[in-house]
mmCIF file of C-alpha atoms in Angstrom:
data_model
loop_
_atom_site.group_PDB
_atom_site.id
_atom_site.type_symbol
_atom_site.label_atom_id
_atom_site.label_comp_id
_atom_site.label_asym_id
_atom_site.label_seq_id
_atom_site.Cartn_x
_atom_site.Cartn_y
_atom_site.Cartn_z
ATOM 1 C CA MET A 1 -5.959 9.172 11.522
ATOM 2 C CA MET A 2 -2.861 7.479 10.623
ATOM 3 C CA ARG A 3 -5.017 4.355 8.955
ATOM 4 C CA ARG A 4 -6.887 7.185 7.177
ATOM 5 C CA ALA A 5 -3.414 9.454 6.190
ATOM 6 C CA CYS A 6 -2.110 6.297 4.757
ATOM 7 C CA LYS A 7 -4.881 5.258 3.027
ATOM 8 C CA ILE A 8 -5.206 8.964 1.562
ATOM 9 C CA THR A 9 -1.288 8.223 0.619
ATOM 10 C CA ALA A 10 -1.784 4.395 -1.105
ATOM 11 C CA ALA A 11 -4.424 6.221 -3.654
ATOM 12 C CA ALA A 12 -2.289 8.905 -4.299
ATOM 13 C CA ARG A 13 0.187 6.671 -5.209
ATOM 14 C CA ALA A 14 -2.271 4.375 -7.332
ATOM 15 C CA LEU A 15 -3.777 7.776 -8.826
ATOM 16 C CA ALA A 16 0.147 7.975 -10.363
ATOM 17 C CA GLY A 17 1.243 4.908 -11.264
ATOM 18 C CA GLU A 18 -2.093 5.156 -13.301
ATOM 19 C CA MET A 19 -0.462 8.144 -15.423
ATOM 20 C CA VAL A 20 2.885 6.957 -15.710
ATOM 21 C CA ARG A 21 2.784 6.409 -19.696
ATOM 22 C CA PRO A 22 4.602 8.212 -22.785
ATOM 23 C CA GLY A 23 3.865 11.951 -22.929
ATOM 24 C CA VAL A 24 2.741 12.769 -19.508
ATOM 25 C CA THR A 25 5.251 15.184 -17.373
ATOM 26 C CA THR A 26 6.237 14.238 -14.108
ATOM 27 C CA LYS A 27 5.309 18.041 -13.086
ATOM 28 C CA GLU A 28 1.581 16.839 -14.406
ATOM 29 C CA ILE A 29 2.203 13.897 -12.331
ATOM 30 C CA ASP A 30 2.743 16.026 -9.220
ATOM 31 C CA LYS A 31 -0.084 18.365 -9.755
ATOM 32 C CA ALA A 32 -2.445 15.295 -9.734
ATOM 33 C CA VAL A 33 -1.104 13.786 -6.679
ATOM 34 C CA HIS A 34 -1.526 17.390 -5.008
ATOM 35 C CA ASP A 35 -4.800 17.878 -5.828
ATOM 36 C CA PHE A 36 -5.890 14.758 -4.860
ATOM 37 C CA ILE A 37 -4.085 14.980 -1.567
ATOM 38 C CA VAL A 38 -5.667 18.226 -0.893
ATOM 39 C CA SER A 39 -9.269 16.933 -1.771
ATOM 40 C CA GLN A 40 -9.176 14.571 0.487
ATOM 41 C CA GLY A 41 -9.194 17.084 3.594
ATOM 42 C CA ALA A 42 -4.724 15.976 3.978
ATOM 43 C CA THR A 43 -1.537 17.805 3.014
ATOM 44 C CA PRO A 44 1.132 16.529 1.010
ATOM 45 C CA SER A 45 3.559 15.708 3.599
ATOM 46 C CA PHE A 46 6.593 16.584 1.553
ATOM 47 C CA LEU A 47 5.569 19.812 0.137
ATOM 48 C CA ASN A 48 8.199 22.391 1.845
ATOM 49 C CA TYR A 49 9.529 19.301 4.090
ATOM 50 C CA SER A 50 12.970 20.706 4.401
ATOM 51 C CA GLY A 51 12.314 23.278 1.645
ATOM 52 C CA TYR A 52 11.623 20.208 -0.487
ATOM 53 C CA PRO A 53 9.762 21.999 -3.814
ATOM 54 C CA ALA A 54 6.721 19.310 -4.969
ATOM 55 C CA SER A 55 4.787 17.137 -3.813
ATOM 56 C CA ALA A 56 5.845 13.876 -4.597
ATOM 57 C CA CYS A 57 9.229 12.701 -5.538
ATOM 58 C CA ILE A 58 9.185 11.567 -8.989
ATOM 59 C CA SER A 59 12.468 9.519 -9.864
ATOM 60 C CA VAL A 60 12.770 8.141 -13.818
ATOM 61 C CA ASN A 61 15.111 5.807 -14.049
ATOM 62 C CA GLN A 62 18.851 6.414 -12.883
ATOM 63 C CA THR A 63 17.586 8.428 -10.444
ATOM 64 C CA VAL A 64 16.903 6.470 -7.262
ATOM 65 C CA ILE A 65 14.879 9.026 -5.030
ATOM 66 C CA HIS A 66 14.189 12.753 -4.382
ATOM 67 C CA GLY A 67 13.823 13.821 -8.144
ATOM 68 C CA ILE A 68 12.190 16.610 -8.627
ATOM 69 C CA PRO A 69 9.321 16.979 -10.891
ATOM 70 C CA ASP A 70 9.532 18.864 -14.061
ATOM 71 C CA SER A 71 8.670 19.788 -17.638
ATOM 72 C CA ARG A 72 10.799 16.348 -18.533
ATOM 73 C CA VAL A 73 8.405 14.350 -20.567
ATOM 74 C CA LEU A 74 8.317 10.706 -19.893
ATOM 75 C CA ASN A 75 9.172 7.900 -22.554
ATOM 76 C CA GLU A 76 8.655 4.449 -23.757
ATOM 77 C CA GLY A 77 10.430 2.260 -21.583
ATOM 78 C CA ASP A 78 11.023 4.732 -18.611
ATOM 79 C CA ILE A 79 11.072 3.067 -15.052
ATOM 80 C CA VAL A 80 9.677 5.642 -12.495
ATOM 81 C CA SER A 81 9.405 5.480 -8.961
ATOM 82 C CA VAL A 82 6.719 7.952 -6.724
ATOM 83 C CA ASP A 83 6.954 8.582 -3.147
ATOM 84 C CA VAL A 84 4.239 10.325 -2.328
ATOM 85 C CA GLY A 85 2.924 11.655 1.876
ATOM 86 C CA ALA A 86 -0.205 12.557 3.298
ATOM 87 C CA TYR A 87 -0.601 14.165 6.760
ATOM 88 C CA PHE A 88 -3.757 14.346 8.013
ATOM 89 C CA GLY A 89 -5.376 14.537 11.708
ATOM 90 C CA GLY A 90 -2.059 15.179 12.991
ATOM 91 C CA PHE A 91 -0.171 11.758 11.205
ATOM 92 C CA HIS A 92 1.802 10.883 7.875
ATOM 93 C CA GLY A 93 1.690 7.839 6.011
ATOM 94 C CA ASP A 94 4.412 7.362 3.352
ATOM 95 C CA CYS A 95 4.449 4.976 0.644
ATOM 96 C CA ALA A 96 6.137 4.806 -2.540
ATOM 97 C CA ALA A 97 6.837 2.144 -6.298
ATOM 98 C CA THR A 98 8.707 1.421 -9.307
ATOM 99 C CA PHE A 99 5.927 1.988 -12.478
ATOM 100 C CA ALA A 100 7.041 0.947 -15.627
ATOM 101 C CA CYS A 101 6.387 3.758 -18.688
ATOM 102 C CA GLY A 102 5.243 1.423 -21.576
ATOM 103 C CA GLU A 103 6.937 -1.512 -22.540
ATOM 104 C CA ILE A 104 9.781 -2.084 -20.418
ATOM 105 C CA SER A 105 13.364 -4.676 -20.848
ATOM 106 C CA PRO A 106 12.887 -7.355 -19.042
ATOM 107 C CA GLU A 107 15.944 -6.475 -16.812
ATOM 108 C CA ALA A 108 14.460 -3.345 -15.800
ATOM 109 C CA GLN A 109 10.772 -5.318 -15.178
ATOM 110 C CA LYS A 110 13.032 -8.053 -12.757
ATOM 111 C CA LEU A 111 14.420 -4.708 -11.297
ATOM 112 C CA ILE A 112 11.059 -3.427 -10.539
ATOM 113 C CA ASP A 113 9.682 -7.478 -9.375
ATOM 114 C CA VAL A 114 12.784 -7.726 -7.090
ATOM 115 C CA THR A 115 12.770 -4.904 -5.013
ATOM 116 C CA LYS A 116 8.993 -4.719 -4.530
ATOM 117 C CA GLN A 117 9.384 -8.428 -3.179
ATOM 118 C CA SER A 118 12.091 -7.644 -1.400
ATOM 119 C CA PHE A 119 9.907 -5.547 0.563
ATOM 120 C CA PHE A 120 7.444 -8.228 1.496
ATOM 121 C CA GLU A 121 10.903 -10.725 2.364
ATOM 122 C CA GLY A 122 12.060 -7.843 4.891
ATOM 123 C CA ILE A 123 8.466 -7.525 6.489
ATOM 124 C CA LYS A 124 8.367 -11.141 6.917
ATOM 125 C CA PHE A 125 10.215 -10.354 10.033
ATOM 126 C CA ALA A 126 8.905 -7.275 11.340
ATOM 127 C CA ARG A 127 6.922 -9.100 14.035
ATOM 128 C CA GLN A 128 7.336 -8.044 17.386
ATOM 129 C CA GLY A 129 9.975 -9.433 20.140
ATOM 130 C CA ASN A 130 12.521 -8.814 16.260
ATOM 131 C CA ARG A 131 15.018 -6.416 16.047
ATOM 132 C CA VAL A 132 15.023 -3.711 13.427
ATOM 133 C CA SER A 133 18.349 -4.799 11.527
ATOM 134 C CA ASP A 134 16.311 -8.412 10.894
ATOM 135 C CA ILE A 135 14.344 -7.101 8.343
ATOM 136 C CA GLY A 136 17.481 -5.016 6.427
ATOM 137 C CA HIS A 137 18.752 -8.157 6.399
ATOM 138 C CA ALA A 138 16.192 -9.984 5.076
ATOM 139 C CA VAL A 139 15.817 -7.771 2.224
ATOM 140 C CA GLN A 140 19.441 -7.269 1.363
ATOM 141 C CA GLU A 141 20.056 -11.207 1.658
ATOM 142 C CA TYR A 142 16.962 -11.433 -1.080
ATOM 143 C CA VAL A 143 18.296 -8.281 -3.348
ATOM 144 C CA GLU A 144 21.747 -10.042 -3.685
ATOM 145 C CA ALA A 145 20.526 -13.478 -4.527
ATOM 146 C CA ASN A 146 19.339 -12.047 -7.097
ATOM 147 C CA GLY A 147 22.341 -9.893 -8.530
ATOM 148 C CA PHE A 148 20.648 -6.638 -7.394
ATOM 149 C CA SER A 149 22.115 -3.904 -4.718
ATOM 150 C CA VAL A 150 21.296 -2.632 -2.017
ATOM 151 C CA VAL A 151 21.412 1.259 -1.344
ATOM 152 C CA ARG A 152 22.841 2.044 1.353
ATOM 153 C CA ASP A 153 22.831 6.078 1.893
ATOM 154 C CA PHE A 154 19.214 6.057 2.758
ATOM 155 C CA ILE A 155 16.836 3.872 4.654
ATOM 156 C CA GLY A 156 13.800 3.238 5.886
ATOM 157 C CA HIS A 157 12.259 5.244 9.214
ATOM 158 C CA GLY A 158 9.966 5.030 11.666
ATOM 159 C CA VAL A 159 7.207 7.214 10.676
ATOM 160 C CA GLY A 160 4.092 9.178 12.092
ATOM 161 C CA ALA A 161 2.904 12.292 13.990
ATOM 162 C CA ASN A 162 6.766 13.036 11.882
ATOM 163 C CA LEU A 163 7.678 12.195 8.679
ATOM 164 C CA HIS A 164 10.415 10.754 9.940
ATOM 165 C CA GLU A 165 10.961 9.225 13.264
ATOM 166 C CA GLU A 166 12.983 6.637 14.876
ATOM 167 C CA PRO A 167 13.959 3.871 14.753
ATOM 168 C CA GLU A 168 16.128 3.719 11.341
ATOM 169 C CA VAL A 169 15.057 1.003 9.352
ATOM 170 C CA PRO A 170 17.869 -0.168 7.363
ATOM 171 C CA ASN A 171 17.824 -2.578 4.216
ATOM 172 C CA PHE A 172 20.765 -3.803 4.526
ATOM 173 C CA GLY A 173 23.367 -5.384 7.699
ATOM 174 C CA LYS A 174 23.345 -8.272 9.917
ATOM 175 C CA PRO A 175 20.407 -9.789 12.045
ATOM 176 C CA GLY A 176 19.667 -9.057 15.506
ATOM 177 C CA ARG A 177 20.750 -5.086 15.949
ATOM 178 C CA GLY A 178 19.133 -2.077 16.556
ATOM 179 C CA PRO A 179 15.811 -1.264 18.857
ATOM 180 C CA ARG A 180 13.243 -4.527 19.089
ATOM 181 C CA LEU A 181 10.037 -3.989 17.566
ATOM 182 C CA ILE A 182 6.779 -4.050 19.892
ATOM 183 C CA LYS A 183 3.214 -3.718 19.287
ATOM 184 C CA GLY A 184 2.650 -0.413 18.034
ATOM 185 C CA MET A 185 5.303 1.028 16.043
ATOM 186 C CA THR A 186 4.630 2.278 11.976
ATOM 187 C CA ILE A 187 7.868 2.438 10.494
ATOM 188 C CA ALA A 188 8.039 3.140 6.878
ATOM 189 C CA VAL A 189 10.456 0.160 5.237
ATOM 190 C CA GLU A 190 11.573 1.382 1.698
ATOM 191 C CA PRO A 191 14.075 -0.697 0.001
ATOM 192 C CA MET A 192 16.273 0.780 -2.734
ATOM 193 C CA VAL A 193 17.678 -1.457 -5.482
ATOM 194 C CA ASN A 194 20.059 -0.743 -7.708
ATOM 195 C CA MET A 195 21.052 -2.767 -11.180
ATOM 196 C CA GLY A 196 24.700 -2.037 -10.316
ATOM 197 C CA THR A 197 26.565 -0.435 -7.402
ATOM 198 C CA HIS A 198 24.640 0.012 -4.721
ATOM 199 C CA MET A 199 26.773 4.126 -4.680
ATOM 200 C CA VAL A 200 24.785 7.135 -5.447
ATOM 201 C CA ARG A 201 25.841 10.456 -5.535
ATOM 202 C CA VAL A 202 23.522 13.173 -4.422
ATOM 203 C CA LEU A 203 23.378 16.243 -7.805
ATOM 204 C CA ARG A 204 23.315 20.186 -7.162
ATOM 205 C CA ASP A 205 19.982 21.015 -6.265
ATOM 206 C CA GLY A 206 20.416 18.843 -3.067
ATOM 207 C CA TRP A 207 17.557 16.651 -3.510
ATOM 208 C CA THR A 208 18.080 14.552 -6.818
ATOM 209 C CA THR A 209 19.689 11.263 -5.964
ATOM 210 C CA VAL A 210 21.231 9.178 -8.891
ATOM 211 C CA THR A 211 22.837 5.984 -9.189
ATOM 212 C CA ALA A 212 26.958 6.482 -9.159
ATOM 213 C CA ASP A 213 27.868 4.126 -12.098
ATOM 214 C CA GLY A 214 24.296 5.218 -14.306
ATOM 215 C CA LYS A 215 22.498 2.584 -13.742
ATOM 216 C CA LEU A 216 18.931 1.850 -12.884
ATOM 217 C CA SER A 217 17.630 1.642 -10.094
ATOM 218 C CA ALA A 218 14.271 0.922 -8.293
ATOM 219 C CA HIS A 219 12.297 2.083 -4.421
ATOM 220 C CA TYR A 220 9.216 0.007 -3.486
ATOM 221 C CA GLU A 221 7.895 1.291 0.343
ATOM 222 C CA ASN A 222 4.851 0.831 2.388
ATOM 223 C CA THR A 223 3.581 2.233 6.145
ATOM 224 C CA VAL A 224 3.586 -0.621 8.267
ATOM 225 C CA LEU A 225 2.241 -1.103 11.517
ATOM 226 C CA ILE A 226 4.025 -3.536 14.107
ATOM 227 C CA THR A 227 0.888 -5.830 15.904
ATOM 228 C CA ASP A 228 1.193 -8.933 18.176
ATOM 229 C CA GLY A 229 0.913 -11.094 15.048
ATOM 230 C CA GLU A 230 1.720 -10.872 11.344
ATOM 231 C CA PRO A 231 2.459 -6.652 10.292
ATOM 232 C CA GLU A 232 -0.013 -5.048 9.100
ATOM 233 C CA ILE A 233 0.329 -2.791 5.814
ATOM 234 C CA LEU A 234 -1.459 0.422 6.050
ATOM 235 C CA THR A 235 -0.698 2.157 3.312
ATOM 236 C CA VAL A 236 -3.637 0.451 1.346
ATOM 237 C CA THR A 237 -6.488 1.986 -0.703
ATOM 238 C CA GLU A 238 -9.065 -0.629 0.550
ATOM 239 C CA GLY A 239 -12.152 1.406 2.975
ATOM 240 C CA LEU A 240 -10.834 4.713 1.291
#
């Protein structure tokens, strides 16, 4: 059930990414994500979660996470982070990625690429016997070596029967700390990376989180299974 939930989630992320182009509204993307998840016999994990009003979080440019879809029209040069979740058979999948809207600046493309690669640097340490903080330490080192900063106020998490579970999975910190990783754990590893300061602020709607300095931010996330060998990324579309 967990694998199926994650495949549906990954396919919803891919669908959203294909829709990111100039002239499309974030609400249109959200509707497509909602309709696809429901068509697969699943439920959007985010819809009504703690009062969240949409099926996807769609965060544009300086919005880090939790952007609420609306009538905003995407423009050439925007970068668009889409975070989605699907609930199927009693389990959740959770994943995110940042997509380019048309032609973007080389700096914005580097931010997207470094954010994605930092996830893969982190999960090199997502192995049985390691500590949770080993993942975050690797993420932080890679991000900062490339001249960007890691958001501190929001972190990754366990995911399974609940959308957010223990353990917390920070994207920063010293290695060798936190719970030990064991076979069978499923965690959402999700670097949130800013072009400028790591500081963020939450807007009056209580959800939309933006960079404190107005500079760009990117997000990349997958649900990962801890095994007795290499970690397995569950939010893939193969075999859907």
